[in-house]
Amino acid sequence: MTRYVGAIDQGTTSSRFIVFDRAGNTVAMAQREHRQIFPQPGWVEHDPEEILFSVRAVIEEALRGASLTTADVAAVGITNQRETTVLWDRRSGRPVHNALVWQDTRVDPMVAEFSRDGGQDRFRDRTGLPLASYFSGLKLRWLLDHVPGARNGDLAFGTIDTWLMWHLTGLHVTDVTNASRTQLMNLATLEWDDTLLTAFGIPRSVLPRIVASSSVYGSARGVLEGVPVAGILGDQQAALMGQACFESGEAKNTYGTGCFLLMHTGTTAVPSKHGLLTTVAAKLGDAPATYALEGSVAIAGALVQWLRDNLGIIKSSSEIEALAGSVPDNGDVYFVPAFSGLYAPHWRADARGIIAGLTRFASSGHIARAALEAVAYQTMDVVRAMEQDSGIPMRSLRVDGGMIVNQLLMRFQADMLNVPVVRPRVLETTALGAAYAAGLAVGYWKGLDDLRANWAVAETWTPSMQTEQRAALTKSWSKAVERSMDWA
């Protein structure tokens, strides 16, 4: 029997290929960063061909480094940065414009225009999403309106999963989790919605076919020649699966470029009244789709990168914890990183980043600490909204992503939530979730119980903060958030 399952993990800042064994352990891995392109303030782009090159390179590198061949890989899954939008020529396979990244805010004027007729939630009952620059539909509309000849060309649209599938297999498909982030799919039917396509001015001809998250779609060509491609999940849904959150009420938070907290709600799409997103968790083969509530925070790890690259107060991201730990508290300094506006639960495109509470006492240590604390505060706001929407009090939070190596942040997160924060044994939960989806489709794993058995606790942070202190910090944070609004 073939020994392993592979996962392509195409993220906001890098591409990775990871090979897992049956216990969910990493057997091989390679990673390459790709460029972040900022043509104008608020605009964020990627080069789709650079991403494709990096994916092919990491596949070759990982297999070669572990002395593996494609014969050792039973199946491969894809997980991806979700709302990032690509438009390409069907004949040449070449993109007609750089990809518009999920963080890109150039469609803010269109969001305002659409919101004037029916409000920000005018499509929420169909899509589970508010009108925001975050999602793919308006990004696609912008490309169709601004690329010369786009509406007359033979073009194909996709999020990054679709772009990779096109070049790996020749298929023009996306899975239900990624489709649910376009604001063009109906959550109830799991199909493209004609009312939405008409409203956004999107021709159906450019759209991919929507498929299940776990199914054998076809065989790969090139670097994975002959390997079944059998799983597609948006990165946060993949992490939910990698964390073995399969039951209603189970939740995880991924601390990456942004923060993404998902709570599984079973086969019910729970509407949000408190600024969260209703999204598809997965569709495994012919089984009914499952859903999740999601709170998306735009800036988390990206704030540490900003302190490094723009302010220069640290030389590498790993230095942030020591600098933040050089002071006993935040010195009453609060950092609201609304660089792309505020996402959940506020959804305020007019917000901008602020540092509040500065006095001459404040140091780089206080700013570093305020930056880390901002990640925990934003997560706290999302958890409180999630508890209100679901009626389920959170008893613990499973965490993953690059920032969870930061002990100061994780301790502070447990304190502000007043629940245990739990790190799993296997940290590569996003790639693991994509591998799980692919492995289930080919019978490498027999069912969800196999995946639950792989999940184990590596570390737990328990709260120790006094109630009065938590309340005081929360009050000051809320005041700072209020100050950030109505700026742009």
Short mmCIF file of C-alpha atoms in Angstrom, two decimals:
data_model
loop_
_atom_site.label_atom_id
_atom_site.label_comp_id
_atom_site.label_asym_id
_atom_site.label_seq_id
_atom_site.Cartn_x
_atom_site.Cartn_y
_atom_site.Cartn_z
CA MET A 1 0.00 0.00 0.00
CA THR A 2 1.20 3.52 -0.82
CA ARG A 3 2.74 4.99 2.31
CA TYR A 4 1.93 8.68 2.32
CA VAL A 5 -0.43 11.54 1.40
CA GLY A 6 0.76 14.95 0.18
CA ALA A 7 -0.64 18.46 0.61
CA ILE A 8 -0.03 21.65 -1.35
CA ASP A 9 -0.42 24.54 1.08
CA GLN A 10 -0.47 27.77 -0.92
CA GLY A 11 -0.61 30.64 1.58
CA THR A 12 -0.53 34.42 1.55
CA THR A 13 3.24 34.68 1.95
CA SER A 14 4.60 31.29 0.88
CA SER A 15 3.95 27.97 -0.85
CA ARG A 16 4.62 24.65 0.87
CA PHE A 17 4.40 20.98 0.06
CA ILE A 18 4.14 18.58 3.00
CA VAL A 19 4.00 14.79 2.99
CA PHE A 20 2.24 13.05 5.91
CA ASP A 21 2.10 9.49 7.16
CA ARG A 22 -0.98 7.70 8.49
CA ALA A 23 -0.50 9.10 12.03
CA GLY A 24 -0.43 12.67 10.68
CA ASN A 25 3.32 13.06 11.16
CA THR A 26 5.35 15.16 8.73
CA VAL A 27 7.59 13.02 6.52
CA ALA A 28 8.84 15.69 4.12
CA MET A 29 8.39 19.44 3.68
CA ALA A 30 9.63 22.29 1.51
CA GLN A 31 8.65 25.96 1.54
CA ARG A 32 9.27 29.05 -0.60
CA GLU A 33 8.15 32.63 -0.02
CA HIS A 34 6.74 34.72 -2.84
CA ARG A 35 6.57 38.47 -3.40
CA GLN A 36 3.97 40.81 -1.94
CA ILE A 37 3.19 43.52 -4.50
CA PHE A 38 1.79 46.88 -3.35
CA PRO A 39 1.04 49.05 -6.42
CA GLN A 40 -0.91 51.67 -4.43
CA PRO A 41 -1.96 52.19 -0.80
CA GLY A 42 -4.51 49.50 0.07
CA TRP A 43 -3.75 47.43 -3.05
CA VAL A 44 -2.15 43.99 -2.53
CA GLU A 45 -1.25 41.69 -5.44
CA HIS A 46 0.53 38.40 -6.13
CA ASP A 47 2.03 37.11 -9.38
CA PRO A 48 0.05 33.90 -10.17
CA GLU A 49 2.86 32.51 -12.32
CA GLU A 50 5.37 33.05 -9.52
CA ILE A 51 3.01 31.15 -7.19
CA LEU A 52 2.70 28.31 -9.71
CA PHE A 53 6.47 28.13 -10.09
CA SER A 54 6.94 28.06 -6.30
CA VAL A 55 4.40 25.24 -5.91
CA ARG A 56 6.12 23.09 -8.52
CA ALA A 57 9.49 23.83 -6.94
CA VAL A 58 8.47 22.86 -3.39
CA ILE A 59 6.89 19.61 -4.60
CA GLU A 60 10.13 18.59 -6.33
CA GLU A 61 12.23 19.74 -3.38
CA ALA A 62 10.19 17.91 -0.72
CA LEU A 63 10.07 14.62 -2.64
CA ARG A 64 13.75 14.75 -3.53
CA GLY A 65 14.77 15.67 0.02
CA ALA A 66 13.00 12.64 1.47
CA SER A 67 14.03 10.31 -1.40
CA LEU A 68 10.37 9.83 -2.38
CA THR A 69 8.79 9.33 -5.77
CA THR A 70 5.24 9.94 -6.91
CA ALA A 71 4.65 6.20 -6.44
CA ASP A 72 4.98 6.77 -2.68
CA VAL A 73 2.07 9.26 -2.65
CA ALA A 74 -1.46 7.85 -2.49
CA ALA A 75 -3.14 11.20 -3.15
CA VAL A 76 -2.59 14.93 -2.87
CA GLY A 77 -4.82 17.67 -1.48
CA ILE A 78 -4.76 21.42 -2.04
CA THR A 79 -5.34 24.14 0.53
CA ASN A 80 -5.08 27.81 -0.29
CA GLN A 81 -5.45 31.46 0.66
CA ARG A 82 -9.11 31.74 -0.07
CA GLU A 83 -10.47 34.98 -1.52
CA THR A 84 -7.41 35.87 -3.61
CA THR A 85 -8.68 36.27 -7.18
CA VAL A 86 -7.08 35.19 -10.48
CA LEU A 87 -8.32 35.73 -14.04
CA TRP A 88 -6.56 33.99 -16.91
CA ASP A 89 -6.77 33.22 -20.62
CA ARG A 90 -8.13 29.71 -21.22
CA ARG A 91 -6.03 29.15 -24.35
CA SER A 92 -2.63 30.24 -23.08
CA GLY A 93 -3.15 29.56 -19.37
CA ARG A 94 -1.55 32.96 -18.69
CA PRO A 95 -3.02 35.41 -16.17
CA VAL A 96 -4.35 38.66 -17.63
CA HIS A 97 -3.52 40.59 -14.43
CA ASN A 98 -1.80 40.00 -11.12
CA ALA A 99 -3.93 38.19 -8.54
CA LEU A 100 -5.92 40.50 -6.24
CA VAL A 101 -5.11 39.31 -2.70
CA TRP A 102 -7.81 38.88 -0.06
CA GLN A 103 -6.35 41.88 1.84
CA ASP A 104 -6.73 44.19 -1.18
CA THR A 105 -9.17 47.07 -0.60
CA ARG A 106 -9.42 48.64 -4.09
CA VAL A 107 -13.10 47.64 -4.37
CA ASP A 108 -14.13 49.69 -1.30
CA PRO A 109 -16.00 52.20 -3.52
CA MET A 110 -17.98 49.31 -5.04
CA VAL A 111 -18.78 47.99 -1.56
CA ALA A 112 -20.19 51.41 -0.66
CA GLU A 113 -22.15 51.56 -3.93
CA PHE A 114 -23.75 48.13 -3.46
CA SER A 115 -24.44 48.83 0.23
CA ARG A 116 -26.45 51.96 -0.61
CA ASP A 117 -29.16 49.73 -2.09
CA GLY A 118 -30.14 47.31 0.67
CA GLY A 119 -27.32 47.79 3.16
CA GLN A 120 -24.13 45.87 3.89
CA ASP A 121 -26.10 42.67 4.60
CA ARG A 122 -28.26 42.69 1.45
CA PHE A 123 -26.81 39.33 0.27
CA ARG A 124 -26.15 37.77 3.69
CA ASP A 125 -29.23 35.51 3.59
CA ARG A 126 -27.94 33.87 0.38
CA THR A 127 -24.19 33.91 1.02
CA GLY A 128 -23.66 34.19 4.79
CA LEU A 129 -21.39 37.17 4.09
CA PRO A 130 -21.63 40.95 4.42
CA LEU A 131 -20.59 43.19 1.55
CA ALA A 132 -16.86 43.77 2.04
CA SER A 133 -13.69 44.18 -0.03
CA TYR A 134 -12.53 40.85 1.45
CA PHE A 135 -14.46 38.51 -0.85
CA SER A 136 -13.76 37.46 -4.44
CA GLY A 137 -16.90 38.53 -6.32
CA LEU A 138 -16.20 42.25 -6.39
CA LYS A 139 -12.49 41.62 -7.06
CA LEU A 140 -13.52 39.63 -10.15
CA ARG A 141 -15.88 42.44 -11.16
CA TRP A 142 -12.98 44.92 -10.86
CA LEU A 143 -10.78 42.77 -13.12
CA LEU A 144 -13.53 42.40 -15.72
CA ASP A 145 -14.05 46.16 -15.69
CA HIS A 146 -10.38 47.20 -15.73
CA VAL A 147 -8.50 44.63 -17.85
CA PRO A 148 -8.76 45.71 -21.51
CA GLY A 149 -10.87 43.25 -23.52
CA ALA A 150 -11.66 41.09 -20.49
CA ARG A 151 -15.39 40.88 -21.15
CA ASN A 152 -14.80 39.79 -24.74
CA GLY A 153 -12.05 37.26 -24.03
CA ASP A 154 -12.18 33.51 -23.37
CA LEU A 155 -11.25 33.86 -19.72
CA ALA A 156 -11.37 31.70 -16.60
CA PHE A 157 -11.76 32.90 -13.02
CA GLY A 158 -10.62 31.13 -9.91
CA THR A 159 -9.28 31.42 -6.43
CA ILE A 160 -5.78 30.00 -5.98
CA ASP A 161 -7.05 26.40 -5.65
CA THR A 162 -8.67 26.70 -9.07
CA TRP A 163 -5.56 28.25 -10.63
CA LEU A 164 -3.44 25.37 -9.32
CA MET A 165 -5.99 22.70 -10.34
CA TRP A 166 -6.07 24.12 -13.88
CA HIS A 167 -2.33 23.72 -14.23
CA LEU A 168 -2.07 20.42 -12.31
CA THR A 169 -4.98 18.59 -13.93
CA GLY A 170 -6.47 20.74 -16.70
CA LEU A 171 -9.77 20.93 -14.75
CA HIS A 172 -11.61 24.20 -14.05
CA VAL A 173 -13.06 23.44 -10.60
CA THR A 174 -13.29 24.85 -7.08
CA ASP A 175 -14.61 23.24 -3.91
CA VAL A 176 -17.59 24.39 -1.87
CA THR A 177 -15.45 26.01 0.86
CA ASN A 178 -13.65 28.29 -1.58
CA ALA A 179 -16.83 28.95 -3.57
CA SER A 180 -18.54 30.04 -0.35
CA ARG A 181 -15.97 32.87 -0.07
CA THR A 182 -16.68 34.40 -3.47
CA GLN A 183 -20.06 35.89 -2.43
CA LEU A 184 -21.41 34.33 -5.63
CA MET A 185 -22.47 30.89 -4.27
CA ASN A 186 -25.81 30.19 -2.61
CA LEU A 187 -25.15 28.58 0.79
CA ALA A 188 -28.33 26.49 0.62
CA THR A 189 -27.95 25.08 -2.92
CA LEU A 190 -24.10 25.07 -3.05
CA GLU A 191 -24.38 26.38 -6.62
CA TRP A 192 -23.60 29.69 -8.34
CA ASP A 193 -26.58 31.98 -7.75
CA ASP A 194 -28.09 33.74 -10.79
CA THR A 195 -29.43 36.61 -8.69
CA LEU A 196 -25.94 37.30 -7.33
CA LEU A 197 -24.28 36.95 -10.74
CA THR A 198 -26.73 39.46 -12.19
CA ALA A 199 -26.28 41.89 -9.30
CA PHE A 200 -22.47 41.78 -9.53
CA GLY A 201 -22.37 41.71 -13.34
CA ILE A 202 -20.45 38.41 -13.50
CA PRO A 203 -20.82 36.15 -16.57
CA ARG A 204 -21.35 32.50 -15.63
CA SER A 205 -18.96 31.48 -18.43
CA VAL A 206 -15.86 32.49 -16.42
CA LEU A 207 -16.78 30.46 -13.31
CA PRO A 208 -15.38 27.05 -12.36
CA ARG A 209 -17.51 24.00 -11.56
CA ILE A 210 -18.21 23.60 -7.83
CA VAL A 211 -17.17 20.20 -6.40
CA ALA A 212 -16.98 18.45 -3.02
CA SER A 213 -14.00 19.08 -0.72
CA SER A 214 -13.05 15.39 -0.71
CA SER A 215 -13.34 13.49 -3.99
CA VAL A 216 -11.03 12.14 -6.67
CA TYR A 217 -11.12 14.94 -9.25
CA GLY A 218 -8.43 13.66 -11.61
CA SER A 219 -4.78 12.73 -11.95
CA ALA A 220 -1.98 15.25 -11.73
CA ARG A 221 0.39 16.00 -14.57
CA GLY A 222 4.01 17.07 -14.44
CA VAL A 223 5.76 17.04 -11.05
CA LEU A 224 3.03 14.84 -9.49
CA GLU A 225 2.45 12.76 -12.63
CA GLY A 226 -0.33 10.23 -12.09
CA VAL A 227 -1.06 11.07 -8.43
CA PRO A 228 -4.80 11.47 -7.72
CA VAL A 229 -5.75 15.02 -6.76
CA ALA A 230 -8.52 14.28 -4.26
CA GLY A 231 -9.00 17.13 -1.80
CA ILE A 232 -9.53 20.89 -1.90
CA LEU A 233 -10.19 23.05 1.16
CA GLY A 234 -9.78 26.75 1.81
CA ASP A 235 -6.97 27.21 4.32
CA GLN A 236 -9.11 27.93 7.37
CA GLN A 237 -11.53 25.09 6.69
CA ALA A 238 -8.50 22.84 6.19
CA ALA A 239 -7.17 23.87 9.61
CA LEU A 240 -10.58 23.10 11.13
CA MET A 241 -10.32 19.60 9.69
CA GLY A 242 -6.66 19.24 10.68
CA GLN A 243 -7.68 20.14 14.25
CA ALA A 244 -10.29 17.34 14.14
CA CYS A 245 -13.15 19.80 14.80
CA PHE A 246 -16.00 17.76 13.35
CA GLU A 247 -18.77 18.35 15.91
CA SER A 248 -20.99 21.35 16.55
CA GLY A 249 -19.33 23.72 19.03
CA GLU A 250 -15.73 22.62 18.38
CA ALA A 251 -13.55 25.60 17.44
CA LYS A 252 -10.03 26.52 16.34
CA ASN A 253 -8.12 29.75 15.78
CA THR A 254 -5.30 30.05 13.27
CA TYR A 255 -2.72 32.73 14.03
CA GLY A 256 -1.09 33.51 10.71
CA THR A 257 -0.96 36.63 8.53
CA GLY A 258 -4.44 37.25 9.89
CA CYS A 259 -6.46 35.42 12.54
CA PHE A 260 -9.27 33.08 11.57
CA LEU A 261 -11.51 31.56 14.20
CA LEU A 262 -13.97 28.90 13.05
CA MET A 263 -16.63 27.11 15.09
CA HIS A 264 -18.22 24.01 13.58
CA THR A 265 -22.05 24.19 13.50
CA GLY A 266 -22.82 20.76 11.98
CA THR A 267 -25.16 20.50 8.99
CA THR A 268 -26.89 23.77 9.92
CA ALA A 269 -25.81 27.07 8.40
CA VAL A 270 -26.19 29.35 11.44
CA PRO A 271 -26.93 32.98 10.46
CA SER A 272 -24.91 35.60 12.32
CA LYS A 273 -26.42 38.64 14.01
CA HIS A 274 -23.10 39.73 15.55
CA GLY A 275 -20.77 40.41 12.62
CA LEU A 276 -19.51 36.89 11.87
CA LEU A 277 -19.47 34.96 8.60
CA THR A 278 -21.50 31.84 7.87
CA THR A 279 -19.36 29.59 5.71
CA VAL A 280 -19.10 26.00 4.47
CA ALA A 281 -16.86 23.86 6.70
CA ALA A 282 -16.53 20.97 4.22
CA LYS A 283 -18.35 18.55 1.97
CA LEU A 284 -16.84 15.10 2.19
CA GLY A 285 -17.81 13.08 -0.87
CA ASP A 286 -21.57 12.49 -1.10
CA ALA A 287 -22.23 13.35 2.56
CA PRO A 288 -24.19 16.53 3.32
CA ALA A 289 -22.19 19.73 3.59
CA THR A 290 -21.27 20.96 7.06
CA TYR A 291 -21.04 24.60 8.08
CA ALA A 292 -19.14 26.91 10.40
CA LEU A 293 -19.28 30.36 11.92
CA GLU A 294 -16.13 32.33 11.21
CA GLY A 295 -14.54 35.45 12.60
CA SER A 296 -11.86 36.85 10.29
CA VAL A 297 -9.19 39.26 11.57
CA ALA A 298 -7.17 40.87 8.77
CA ILE A 299 -3.94 41.68 10.62
CA ALA A 300 -2.20 39.39 13.12
CA GLY A 301 1.25 38.07 12.13
CA ALA A 302 1.29 40.78 9.46
CA LEU A 303 1.55 43.31 12.30
CA VAL A 304 4.81 41.74 13.49
CA GLN A 305 6.09 41.87 9.90
CA TRP A 306 5.13 45.57 9.79
CA LEU A 307 7.09 46.28 12.98
CA ARG A 308 10.06 44.52 11.37
CA ASP A 309 9.89 45.85 7.82
CA ASN A 310 8.31 49.31 8.18
CA LEU A 311 9.36 50.49 11.65
CA GLY A 312 12.54 48.42 12.01
CA ILE A 313 12.16 47.95 15.79
CA ILE A 314 12.99 44.24 15.36
CA LYS A 315 15.31 42.56 12.85
CA SER A 316 13.41 39.27 12.68
CA SER A 317 9.89 38.26 13.68
CA SER A 318 11.23 35.89 16.33
CA GLU A 319 12.55 38.89 18.31
CA ILE A 320 9.07 40.24 19.07
CA GLU A 321 8.48 38.13 22.18
CA ALA A 322 11.71 39.17 23.91
CA LEU A 323 11.06 42.84 23.16
CA ALA A 324 7.45 42.61 24.36
CA GLY A 325 8.62 40.73 27.46
CA SER A 326 11.11 43.48 28.33
CA VAL A 327 8.24 45.44 29.94
CA PRO A 328 5.86 44.10 32.61
CA ASP A 329 2.68 45.33 30.87
CA ASN A 330 1.53 47.45 27.93
CA GLY A 331 2.06 50.77 29.74
CA ASP A 332 -1.53 51.68 28.73
CA VAL A 333 -0.55 51.54 25.04
CA TYR A 334 -3.08 49.97 22.61
CA PHE A 335 -2.45 49.14 18.96
CA VAL A 336 -5.47 48.70 16.67
CA PRO A 337 -4.05 47.26 13.41
CA ALA A 338 -6.89 48.30 11.10
CA PHE A 339 -4.57 48.57 8.08
CA SER A 340 -7.29 47.13 5.81
CA GLY A 341 -10.19 48.40 7.89
CA LEU A 342 -11.67 46.21 10.62
CA TYR A 343 -13.02 42.77 9.78
CA ALA A 344 -15.13 40.67 12.19
CA PRO A 345 -17.11 41.51 14.19
CA HIS A 346 -17.06 45.20 13.25
CA TRP A 347 -16.82 45.24 9.40
CA ARG A 348 -15.71 48.86 9.22
CA ALA A 349 -13.91 49.74 5.99
CA ASP A 350 -13.50 53.28 7.31
CA ALA A 351 -11.25 52.19 10.21
CA ARG A 352 -7.48 52.67 10.05
CA GLY A 353 -4.60 51.58 12.24
CA ILE A 354 -3.88 53.59 15.38
CA ILE A 355 -1.54 53.44 18.37
CA ALA A 356 -3.34 54.99 21.35
CA GLY A 357 -2.30 55.92 24.88
CA LEU A 358 1.22 57.09 24.06
CA THR A 359 3.17 59.11 26.62
CA ARG A 360 6.91 59.78 26.90
CA PHE A 361 7.03 56.71 29.15
CA ALA A 362 6.16 54.46 26.20
CA SER A 363 9.02 52.49 24.64
CA SER A 364 9.52 50.08 21.76
CA GLY A 365 8.82 47.32 24.28
CA HIS A 366 5.38 48.74 25.00
CA ILE A 367 4.61 49.03 21.28
CA ALA A 368 5.75 45.43 20.71
CA ARG A 369 3.63 44.22 23.62
CA ALA A 370 0.62 46.22 22.43
CA ALA A 371 1.01 44.61 18.98
CA LEU A 372 0.93 41.08 20.41
CA GLU A 373 -1.92 41.93 22.74
CA ALA A 374 -3.90 43.33 19.78
CA VAL A 375 -3.96 39.85 18.26
CA ALA A 376 -5.45 38.43 21.48
CA TYR A 377 -7.95 41.28 21.86
CA GLN A 378 -9.21 40.88 18.28
CA THR A 379 -9.65 37.15 18.88
CA MET A 380 -11.52 37.90 22.11
CA ASP A 381 -13.96 40.15 20.23
CA VAL A 382 -14.63 37.35 17.73
CA VAL A 383 -15.12 34.71 20.47
CA ARG A 384 -17.67 36.87 22.29
CA ALA A 385 -19.63 37.39 19.05
CA MET A 386 -19.45 33.65 18.32
CA GLU A 387 -20.83 32.75 21.75
CA GLN A 388 -23.73 35.15 21.21
CA ASP A 389 -24.55 33.76 17.74
CA SER A 390 -24.23 30.09 18.60
CA GLY A 391 -25.49 30.15 22.18
CA ILE A 392 -22.55 27.87 22.99
CA PRO A 393 -20.03 29.07 25.60
CA MET A 394 -16.47 28.31 24.51
CA ARG A 395 -14.84 25.83 26.90
CA SER A 396 -11.42 25.73 25.22
CA LEU A 397 -9.77 27.02 22.06
CA ARG A 398 -7.61 24.85 19.80
CA VAL A 399 -4.87 26.95 18.20
CA ASP A 400 -2.46 26.65 15.29
CA GLY A 401 -0.42 28.83 12.96
CA GLY A 402 3.01 30.44 13.13
CA MET A 403 2.31 32.77 16.05
CA ILE A 404 1.50 30.04 18.60
CA VAL A 405 5.21 29.58 19.31
CA ASN A 406 4.89 32.91 21.15
CA GLN A 407 4.36 31.97 24.80
CA LEU A 408 3.57 35.54 25.89
CA LEU A 409 0.78 35.81 23.31
CA MET A 410 -0.72 32.42 24.14
CA ARG A 411 -0.72 33.10 27.90
CA PHE A 412 -2.34 36.48 27.33
CA GLN A 413 -4.91 34.89 25.00
CA ALA A 414 -5.93 32.38 27.69
CA ASP A 415 -6.18 35.23 30.21
CA MET A 416 -8.39 37.40 28.01
CA LEU A 417 -10.69 34.54 26.98
CA ASN A 418 -10.68 33.02 30.49
CA VAL A 419 -10.59 29.52 28.97
CA PRO A 420 -7.72 27.07 28.28
CA VAL A 421 -5.85 27.53 25.00
CA VAL A 422 -4.67 24.20 23.55
CA ARG A 423 -1.89 23.47 21.05
CA PRO A 424 -2.00 20.12 19.21
CA ARG A 425 0.93 17.74 18.77
CA VAL A 426 0.95 18.21 14.98
CA LEU A 427 1.31 21.92 14.18
CA GLU A 428 0.85 21.76 10.41
CA THR A 429 -2.92 21.61 10.75
CA THR A 430 -3.78 23.48 7.53
CA ALA A 431 -1.78 21.18 5.27
CA LEU A 432 -2.85 18.18 7.36
CA GLY A 433 -6.52 19.04 6.78
CA ALA A 434 -5.97 19.06 3.01
CA ALA A 435 -4.14 15.74 3.28
CA TYR A 436 -7.02 14.32 5.33
CA ALA A 437 -9.56 15.37 2.65
CA ALA A 438 -7.50 13.70 -0.08
CA GLY A 439 -6.71 10.61 1.99
CA LEU A 440 -10.37 10.03 2.88
CA ALA A 441 -11.30 10.16 -0.81
CA VAL A 442 -8.91 7.32 -1.72
CA GLY A 443 -9.45 5.24 1.44
CA TYR A 444 -6.04 5.98 2.98
CA TRP A 445 -7.96 6.91 6.14
CA LYS A 446 -11.23 5.03 6.67
CA GLY A 447 -13.23 7.77 8.35
CA LEU A 448 -13.33 10.66 10.80
CA ASP A 449 -12.54 8.42 13.77
CA ASP A 450 -9.10 7.75 12.25
CA LEU A 451 -8.51 11.51 12.14
CA ARG A 452 -9.75 12.08 15.70
CA ALA A 453 -7.33 9.41 16.91
CA ASN A 454 -4.42 11.35 15.39
CA TRP A 455 -5.20 14.55 17.34
CA ALA A 456 -3.32 14.94 20.64
CA VAL A 457 -2.53 17.83 23.01
CA ALA A 458 1.05 19.11 23.12
CA GLU A 459 0.62 22.16 25.37
CA THR A 460 -2.15 23.93 27.30
CA TRP A 461 -2.16 27.53 28.55
CA THR A 462 -4.60 28.16 31.40
CA PRO A 463 -5.95 31.57 32.48
CA SER A 464 -4.62 33.24 35.63
CA MET A 465 -5.70 36.90 35.26
CA GLN A 466 -8.05 38.47 37.80
CA THR A 467 -11.54 39.40 36.60
CA GLU A 468 -11.09 43.09 37.43
CA GLN A 469 -7.89 43.36 35.39
CA ARG A 470 -9.47 41.59 32.40
CA ALA A 471 -12.42 43.98 32.53
CA ALA A 472 -10.17 47.06 32.68
CA LEU A 473 -8.04 45.91 29.73
CA THR A 474 -11.14 45.05 27.69
CA LYS A 475 -12.64 48.49 28.35
CA SER A 476 -9.49 50.29 27.19
CA TRP A 477 -9.20 48.09 24.10
CA SER A 478 -12.82 48.85 23.16
CA LYS A 479 -12.11 52.57 23.54
CA ALA A 480 -9.11 52.27 21.20
CA VAL A 481 -11.16 50.34 18.61
CA GLU A 482 -13.76 53.12 18.69
CA ARG A 483 -11.03 55.71 18.07
CA SER A 484 -9.86 53.84 14.93
CA MET A 485 -13.24 54.11 13.21
CA ASP A 486 -14.56 56.77 10.84
CA TRP A 487 -11.04 57.65 9.66
CA ALA A 488 -10.95 56.85 5.94
#
